[in-house]
């Protein structure tokens, strides 16, 4: 039996919405002040709830951080799978993956900079996250190899190429703000063109000159 024409969140949906709000607020705080400088009490104050209320959703800060990592990697794999399904050259797939990853992480929860806080995870969490991250990076390196084979990417070291590209990509949320003149989609497009151009066999002759008009 439905009530309120399904326009009101049920108990489970409400809990998930609150959990998501908490995670979003926590990651924003981690990005701005750093993981160790942010307390559960700080996060609770930002949300207007008690610190005790937060423990219903996450037992500690490390659990919050691990959840943020999980989300980032979910977005990463979804972007990779979507790019592979769309087809094209290795270079096309690599660009599509990076564009999708950036667009989602910047517009949704601005979470990818927390990847610089991996040292704060407890060993068991770190092991799980690192395994997923390594699988994702392996998939990206395979796209680089594919691009080298099909001629869309210049001969290079795939591992170095991916480390360099994602080193730049994962730092974007440190300085990007949705309140600025660029939208997340505009920045995702411009940033993708910029970082991928370095390994393109046929690099575009000109980059986006004004990101805000992209």
PDB file of C-alpha atoms in Angstrom:
ATOM      1  CA  UNK A   1       0.000   0.000   0.000  1.00  0.00           C
ATOM      2  CA  UNK A   2       1.357   3.407  -0.991  1.00  0.00           C
ATOM      3  CA  UNK A   3       0.926   6.553   1.061  1.00  0.00           C
ATOM      4  CA  UNK A   4       1.221  10.205   0.087  1.00  0.00           C
ATOM      5  CA  UNK A   5       1.570   9.040  -3.552  1.00  0.00           C
ATOM      6  CA  UNK A   6       5.125   7.977  -2.678  1.00  0.00           C
ATOM      7  CA  UNK A   7       6.121  11.645  -2.414  1.00  0.00           C
ATOM      8  CA  UNK A   8       7.335  11.331   1.197  1.00  0.00           C
ATOM      9  CA  UNK A   9      10.521   9.479   2.031  1.00  0.00           C
ATOM     10  CA  UNK A  10      10.047   6.246   3.924  1.00  0.00           C
ATOM     11  CA  UNK A  11      12.152   5.436   6.981  1.00  0.00           C
ATOM     12  CA  UNK A  12      14.933   3.737   5.037  1.00  0.00           C
ATOM     13  CA  UNK A  13      15.094   6.455   2.379  1.00  0.00           C
ATOM     14  CA  UNK A  14      15.234   9.124   5.072  1.00  0.00           C
ATOM     15  CA  UNK A  15      18.101   7.336   6.806  1.00  0.00           C
ATOM     16  CA  UNK A  16      20.027   7.086   3.517  1.00  0.00           C
ATOM     17  CA  UNK A  17      19.400  10.778   2.814  1.00  0.00           C
ATOM     18  CA  UNK A  18      20.719  11.751   6.244  1.00  0.00           C
ATOM     19  CA  UNK A  19      23.733   9.474   5.822  1.00  0.00           C
ATOM     20  CA  UNK A  20      24.488  11.082   2.472  1.00  0.00           C
ATOM     21  CA  UNK A  21      24.167  14.581   3.928  1.00  0.00           C
ATOM     22  CA  UNK A  22      26.552  13.628   6.708  1.00  0.00           C
ATOM     23  CA  UNK A  23      29.065  12.169   4.267  1.00  0.00           C
ATOM     24  CA  UNK A  24      28.868  15.240   2.058  1.00  0.00           C
ATOM     25  CA  UNK A  25      29.446  17.573   4.989  1.00  0.00           C
ATOM     26  CA  UNK A  26      32.317  15.464   6.309  1.00  0.00           C
ATOM     27  CA  UNK A  27      34.145  15.397   2.986  1.00  0.00           C
ATOM     28  CA  UNK A  28      33.729  19.146   2.588  1.00  0.00           C
ATOM     29  CA  UNK A  29      35.309  19.607   6.012  1.00  0.00           C
ATOM     30  CA  UNK A  30      38.120  17.136   5.247  1.00  0.00           C
ATOM     31  CA  UNK A  31      38.850  18.994   2.019  1.00  0.00           C
ATOM     32  CA  UNK A  32      38.932  22.389   3.697  1.00  0.00           C
ATOM     33  CA  UNK A  33      40.639  21.652   7.012  1.00  0.00           C
ATOM     34  CA  UNK A  34      42.207  18.241   6.555  1.00  0.00           C
ATOM     35  CA  UNK A  35      41.162  14.926   8.057  1.00  0.00           C
ATOM     36  CA  UNK A  36      43.074  15.174  11.325  1.00  0.00           C
ATOM     37  CA  UNK A  37      42.027  18.786  11.974  1.00  0.00           C
ATOM     38  CA  UNK A  38      38.329  17.907  11.632  1.00  0.00           C
ATOM     39  CA  UNK A  39      36.412  16.357  14.526  1.00  0.00           C
ATOM     40  CA  UNK A  40      33.063  14.598  14.578  1.00  0.00           C
ATOM     41  CA  UNK A  41      31.862  17.472  16.747  1.00  0.00           C
ATOM     42  CA  UNK A  42      32.836  19.951  14.003  1.00  0.00           C
ATOM     43  CA  UNK A  43      30.824  17.974  11.461  1.00  0.00           C
ATOM     44  CA  UNK A  44      27.847  17.737  13.804  1.00  0.00           C
ATOM     45  CA  UNK A  45      27.837  21.493  14.385  1.00  0.00           C
ATOM     46  CA  UNK A  46      27.859  22.136  10.632  1.00  0.00           C
ATOM     47  CA  UNK A  47      24.799  19.923  10.266  1.00  0.00           C
ATOM     48  CA  UNK A  48      23.061  21.273  13.370  1.00  0.00           C
ATOM     49  CA  UNK A  49      23.006  17.911  15.131  1.00  0.00           C
ATOM     50  CA  UNK A  50      24.798  16.434  18.129  1.00  0.00           C
ATOM     51  CA  UNK A  51      27.993  14.445  17.783  1.00  0.00           C
ATOM     52  CA  UNK A  52      26.197  11.450  19.268  1.00  0.00           C
ATOM     53  CA  UNK A  53      23.642  11.515  16.447  1.00  0.00           C
ATOM     54  CA  UNK A  54      26.417  11.018  13.898  1.00  0.00           C
ATOM     55  CA  UNK A  55      27.493   7.709  15.397  1.00  0.00           C
ATOM     56  CA  UNK A  56      24.183   6.186  14.318  1.00  0.00           C
ATOM     57  CA  UNK A  57      25.434   6.408  10.720  1.00  0.00           C
ATOM     58  CA  UNK A  58      29.216   6.072  11.087  1.00  0.00           C
ATOM     59  CA  UNK A  59      31.111   4.724  14.118  1.00  0.00           C
ATOM     60  CA  UNK A  60      34.104   7.051  13.615  1.00  0.00           C
ATOM     61  CA  UNK A  61      35.907   9.421  11.239  1.00  0.00           C
ATOM     62  CA  UNK A  62      37.802   6.592   9.564  1.00  0.00           C
ATOM     63  CA  UNK A  63      34.502   4.981   8.588  1.00  0.00           C
ATOM     64  CA  UNK A  64      33.421   8.294   7.029  1.00  0.00           C
ATOM     65  CA  UNK A  65      36.660   8.508   5.092  1.00  0.00           C
ATOM     66  CA  UNK A  66      36.413   4.901   3.928  1.00  0.00           C
ATOM     67  CA  UNK A  67      32.871   5.543   2.680  1.00  0.00           C
ATOM     68  CA  UNK A  68      34.109   8.565   0.739  1.00  0.00           C
ATOM     69  CA  UNK A  69      36.829   6.441  -0.863  1.00  0.00           C
ATOM     70  CA  UNK A  70      34.250   3.802  -1.765  1.00  0.00           C
ATOM     71  CA  UNK A  71      32.081   6.394  -3.445  1.00  0.00           C
ATOM     72  CA  UNK A  72      34.967   7.814  -5.463  1.00  0.00           C
ATOM     73  CA  UNK A  73      35.920   4.371  -6.690  1.00  0.00           C
ATOM     74  CA  UNK A  74      32.330   3.511  -7.585  1.00  0.00           C
ATOM     75  CA  UNK A  75      32.222   6.622  -9.765  1.00  0.00           C
ATOM     76  CA  UNK A  76      35.618   5.716 -11.218  1.00  0.00           C
ATOM     77  CA  UNK A  77      34.583   2.209 -12.274  1.00  0.00           C
ATOM     78  CA  UNK A  78      31.252   3.440 -13.636  1.00  0.00           C
ATOM     79  CA  UNK A  79      33.085   6.007 -15.763  1.00  0.00           C
ATOM     80  CA  UNK A  80      35.550   3.389 -17.014  1.00  0.00           C
ATOM     81  CA  UNK A  81      32.845   0.855 -17.858  1.00  0.00           C
ATOM     82  CA  UNK A  82      30.749   3.485 -19.629  1.00  0.00           C
ATOM     83  CA  UNK A  83      33.732   4.632 -21.699  1.00  0.00           C
ATOM     84  CA  UNK A  84      34.629   1.087 -22.728  1.00  0.00           C
ATOM     85  CA  UNK A  85      31.013   0.393 -23.685  1.00  0.00           C
ATOM     86  CA  UNK A  86      30.903   3.556 -25.827  1.00  0.00           C
ATOM     87  CA  UNK A  87      33.886   2.329 -27.845  1.00  0.00           C
ATOM     88  CA  UNK A  88      36.387   4.264 -29.913  1.00  0.00           C
ATOM     89  CA  UNK A  89      40.155   4.392 -29.705  1.00  0.00           C
ATOM     90  CA  UNK A  90      42.126   3.873 -26.531  1.00  0.00           C
ATOM     91  CA  UNK A  91      42.548   7.643 -26.350  1.00  0.00           C
ATOM     92  CA  UNK A  92      38.803   8.209 -26.769  1.00  0.00           C
ATOM     93  CA  UNK A  93      38.057   5.794 -23.930  1.00  0.00           C
ATOM     94  CA  UNK A  94      40.664   7.326 -21.650  1.00  0.00           C
ATOM     95  CA  UNK A  95      39.291  10.825 -22.216  1.00  0.00           C
ATOM     96  CA  UNK A  96      35.707   9.663 -21.662  1.00  0.00           C
ATOM     97  CA  UNK A  97      36.704   7.966 -18.411  1.00  0.00           C
ATOM     98  CA  UNK A  98      38.460  11.028 -17.042  1.00  0.00           C
ATOM     99  CA  UNK A  99      35.691  13.375 -18.166  1.00  0.00           C
ATOM    100  CA  UNK A 100      33.007  11.246 -16.537  1.00  0.00           C
ATOM    101  CA  UNK A 101      35.007  10.815 -13.347  1.00  0.00           C
ATOM    102  CA  UNK A 102      35.673  14.529 -12.988  1.00  0.00           C
ATOM    103  CA  UNK A 103      32.157  15.596 -13.872  1.00  0.00           C
ATOM    104  CA  UNK A 104      30.580  13.250 -11.321  1.00  0.00           C
ATOM    105  CA  UNK A 105      32.963  13.827  -8.423  1.00  0.00           C
ATOM    106  CA  UNK A 106      32.917  17.597  -8.818  1.00  0.00           C
ATOM    107  CA  UNK A 107      29.207  18.100  -9.352  1.00  0.00           C
ATOM    108  CA  UNK A 108      27.937  15.552  -6.852  1.00  0.00           C
ATOM    109  CA  UNK A 109      29.924  15.439  -3.633  1.00  0.00           C
ATOM    110  CA  UNK A 110      33.306  16.947  -4.392  1.00  0.00           C
ATOM    111  CA  UNK A 111      34.981  13.904  -2.876  1.00  0.00           C
ATOM    112  CA  UNK A 112      38.037  13.012  -4.902  1.00  0.00           C
ATOM    113  CA  UNK A 113      40.536  15.152  -2.974  1.00  0.00           C
ATOM    114  CA  UNK A 114      40.041  12.885   0.034  1.00  0.00           C
ATOM    115  CA  UNK A 115      42.197  10.405  -1.874  1.00  0.00           C
ATOM    116  CA  UNK A 116      45.147  12.379  -0.532  1.00  0.00           C
ATOM    117  CA  UNK A 117      44.099  11.296   2.986  1.00  0.00           C
ATOM    118  CA  UNK A 118      44.649   7.568   2.418  1.00  0.00           C
ATOM    119  CA  UNK A 119      47.198   7.434   5.259  1.00  0.00           C
ATOM    120  CA  UNK A 120      44.364   8.098   7.735  1.00  0.00           C
ATOM    121  CA  UNK A 121      42.596   4.828   6.954  1.00  0.00           C
ATOM    122  CA  UNK A 122      43.069   1.885   9.276  1.00  0.00           C
ATOM    123  CA  UNK A 123      45.034  -1.048   7.757  1.00  0.00           C
ATOM    124  CA  UNK A 124      42.006  -3.215   6.888  1.00  0.00           C
ATOM    125  CA  UNK A 125      40.243  -0.296   5.194  1.00  0.00           C
ATOM    126  CA  UNK A 126      43.412   0.682   3.367  1.00  0.00           C
ATOM    127  CA  UNK A 127      43.878  -2.851   2.041  1.00  0.00           C
ATOM    128  CA  UNK A 128      40.370  -2.954   0.549  1.00  0.00           C
ATOM    129  CA  UNK A 129      40.575   0.549  -0.914  1.00  0.00           C
ATOM    130  CA  UNK A 130      44.049   0.025  -2.368  1.00  0.00           C
ATOM    131  CA  UNK A 131      42.940  -3.175  -4.083  1.00  0.00           C
ATOM    132  CA  UNK A 132      40.051  -1.357  -5.771  1.00  0.00           C
ATOM    133  CA  UNK A 133      42.225   1.628  -6.668  1.00  0.00           C
ATOM    134  CA  UNK A 134      44.875  -0.614  -8.180  1.00  0.00           C
ATOM    135  CA  UNK A 135      42.264  -2.383 -10.324  1.00  0.00           C
ATOM    136  CA  UNK A 136      40.987   0.948 -11.594  1.00  0.00           C
ATOM    137  CA  UNK A 137      44.472   2.207 -12.407  1.00  0.00           C
ATOM    138  CA  UNK A 138      45.235  -1.082 -14.156  1.00  0.00           C
ATOM    139  CA  UNK A 139      42.165  -0.506 -16.322  1.00  0.00           C
ATOM    140  CA  UNK A 140      43.373   2.975 -17.216  1.00  0.00           C
ATOM    141  CA  UNK A 141      46.858   1.716 -18.077  1.00  0.00           C
ATOM    142  CA  UNK A 142      45.250  -0.850 -20.350  1.00  0.00           C
ATOM    143  CA  UNK A 143      43.496   1.986 -22.206  1.00  0.00           C
ATOM    144  CA  UNK A 144      46.867   3.701 -22.660  1.00  0.00           C
ATOM    145  CA  UNK A 145      48.345   0.481 -24.059  1.00  0.00           C
ATOM    146  CA  UNK A 146      45.335   0.133 -26.347  1.00  0.00           C
ATOM    147  CA  UNK A 147      45.844   3.704 -27.529  1.00  0.00           C
ATOM    148  CA  UNK A 148      49.523   3.082 -28.227  1.00  0.00           C
ATOM    149  CA  UNK A 149      48.596  -0.035 -30.210  1.00  0.00           C
ATOM    150  CA  UNK A 150      45.909   1.712 -32.287  1.00  0.00           C
ATOM    151  CA  UNK A 151      48.045   4.829 -32.824  1.00  0.00           C
ATOM    152  CA  UNK A 152      45.883   7.285 -30.881  1.00  0.00           C
ATOM    153  CA  UNK A 153      48.431   7.655 -28.050  1.00  0.00           C
ATOM    154  CA  UNK A 154      52.162   8.243 -28.414  1.00  0.00           C
ATOM    155  CA  UNK A 155      54.497   5.495 -27.153  1.00  0.00           C
ATOM    156  CA  UNK A 156      54.992   6.110 -23.432  1.00  0.00           C
ATOM    157  CA  UNK A 157      55.094   4.404 -20.039  1.00  0.00           C
ATOM    158  CA  UNK A 158      51.409   3.726 -19.217  1.00  0.00           C
ATOM    159  CA  UNK A 159      52.041   3.712 -15.465  1.00  0.00           C
ATOM    160  CA  UNK A 160      53.759   7.103 -15.502  1.00  0.00           C
ATOM    161  CA  UNK A 161      51.095   8.526 -17.812  1.00  0.00           C
ATOM    162  CA  UNK A 162      48.246   7.526 -15.486  1.00  0.00           C
ATOM    163  CA  UNK A 163      50.063   8.587 -12.318  1.00  0.00           C
ATOM    164  CA  UNK A 164      50.711  12.006 -13.870  1.00  0.00           C
ATOM    165  CA  UNK A 165      47.209  12.520 -15.234  1.00  0.00           C
ATOM    166  CA  UNK A 166      45.392  11.454 -12.084  1.00  0.00           C
ATOM    167  CA  UNK A 167      47.817  13.286  -9.862  1.00  0.00           C
ATOM    168  CA  UNK A 168      46.466  16.448 -11.491  1.00  0.00           C
ATOM    169  CA  UNK A 169      42.848  15.285 -11.650  1.00  0.00           C
ATOM    170  CA  UNK A 170      42.593  14.261  -8.000  1.00  0.00           C
ATOM    171  CA  UNK A 171      43.839  17.629  -6.816  1.00  0.00           C
ATOM    172  CA  UNK A 172      41.189  19.662  -8.668  1.00  0.00           C
ATOM    173  CA  UNK A 173      38.634  19.706  -5.787  1.00  0.00           C
ATOM    174  CA  UNK A 174      41.259  21.362  -3.597  1.00  0.00           C
ATOM    175  CA  UNK A 175      40.795  24.594  -5.537  1.00  0.00           C
ATOM    176  CA  UNK A 176      37.541  24.139  -7.484  1.00  0.00           C
ATOM    177  CA  UNK A 177      34.354  25.716  -6.129  1.00  0.00           C
ATOM    178  CA  UNK A 178      30.843  25.316  -7.495  1.00  0.00           C
ATOM    179  CA  UNK A 179      30.299  28.951  -6.493  1.00  0.00           C
ATOM    180  CA  UNK A 180      32.942  30.113  -8.983  1.00  0.00           C
ATOM    181  CA  UNK A 181      32.535  31.062 -12.645  1.00  0.00           C
ATOM    182  CA  UNK A 182      33.045  27.514 -13.949  1.00  0.00           C
ATOM    183  CA  UNK A 183      30.515  24.714 -13.805  1.00  0.00           C
ATOM    184  CA  UNK A 184      31.664  21.193 -12.991  1.00  0.00           C
ATOM    185  CA  UNK A 185      30.933  20.085 -16.559  1.00  0.00           C
ATOM    186  CA  UNK A 186      32.871  22.993 -18.057  1.00  0.00           C
ATOM    187  CA  UNK A 187      35.880  22.236 -15.901  1.00  0.00           C
ATOM    188  CA  UNK A 188      35.651  18.489 -16.536  1.00  0.00           C
ATOM    189  CA  UNK A 189      35.740  19.083 -20.293  1.00  0.00           C
ATOM    190  CA  UNK A 190      38.583  21.619 -20.207  1.00  0.00           C
ATOM    191  CA  UNK A 191      40.661  19.655 -17.694  1.00  0.00           C
ATOM    192  CA  UNK A 192      40.287  16.433 -19.671  1.00  0.00           C
ATOM    193  CA  UNK A 193      41.489  18.109 -22.863  1.00  0.00           C
ATOM    194  CA  UNK A 194      44.424  19.640 -21.012  1.00  0.00           C
ATOM    195  CA  UNK A 195      45.748  16.553 -19.224  1.00  0.00           C
ATOM    196  CA  UNK A 196      45.169  14.100 -22.068  1.00  0.00           C
ATOM    197  CA  UNK A 197      46.761  16.274 -24.719  1.00  0.00           C
ATOM    198  CA  UNK A 198      50.211  15.368 -23.380  1.00  0.00           C
ATOM    199  CA  UNK A 199      49.938  11.777 -24.627  1.00  0.00           C
ATOM    200  CA  UNK A 200      47.758  12.287 -27.712  1.00  0.00           C
ATOM    201  CA  UNK A 201      49.264  11.117 -30.986  1.00  0.00           C
ATOM    202  CA  UNK A 202      47.406  13.927 -32.718  1.00  0.00           C
ATOM    203  CA  UNK A 203      47.013  16.643 -30.058  1.00  0.00           C
ATOM    204  CA  UNK A 204      44.441  19.334 -30.664  1.00  0.00           C
ATOM    205  CA  UNK A 205      46.098  22.543 -31.968  1.00  0.00           C
ATOM    206  CA  UNK A 206      44.377  24.741 -29.401  1.00  0.00           C
ATOM    207  CA  UNK A 207      42.852  24.225 -25.953  1.00  0.00           C
ATOM    208  CA  UNK A 208      39.721  25.834 -24.521  1.00  0.00           C
ATOM    209  CA  UNK A 209      40.677  29.471 -24.039  1.00  0.00           C
ATOM    210  CA  UNK A 210      37.827  30.443 -21.712  1.00  0.00           C
ATOM    211  CA  UNK A 211      36.525  27.603 -19.545  1.00  0.00           C
ATOM    212  CA  UNK A 212      33.421  29.582 -18.554  1.00  0.00           C
ATOM    213  CA  UNK A 213      32.174  29.583 -22.150  1.00  0.00           C
ATOM    214  CA  UNK A 214      32.849  25.916 -22.759  1.00  0.00           C
TER     215      UNK A 214
END
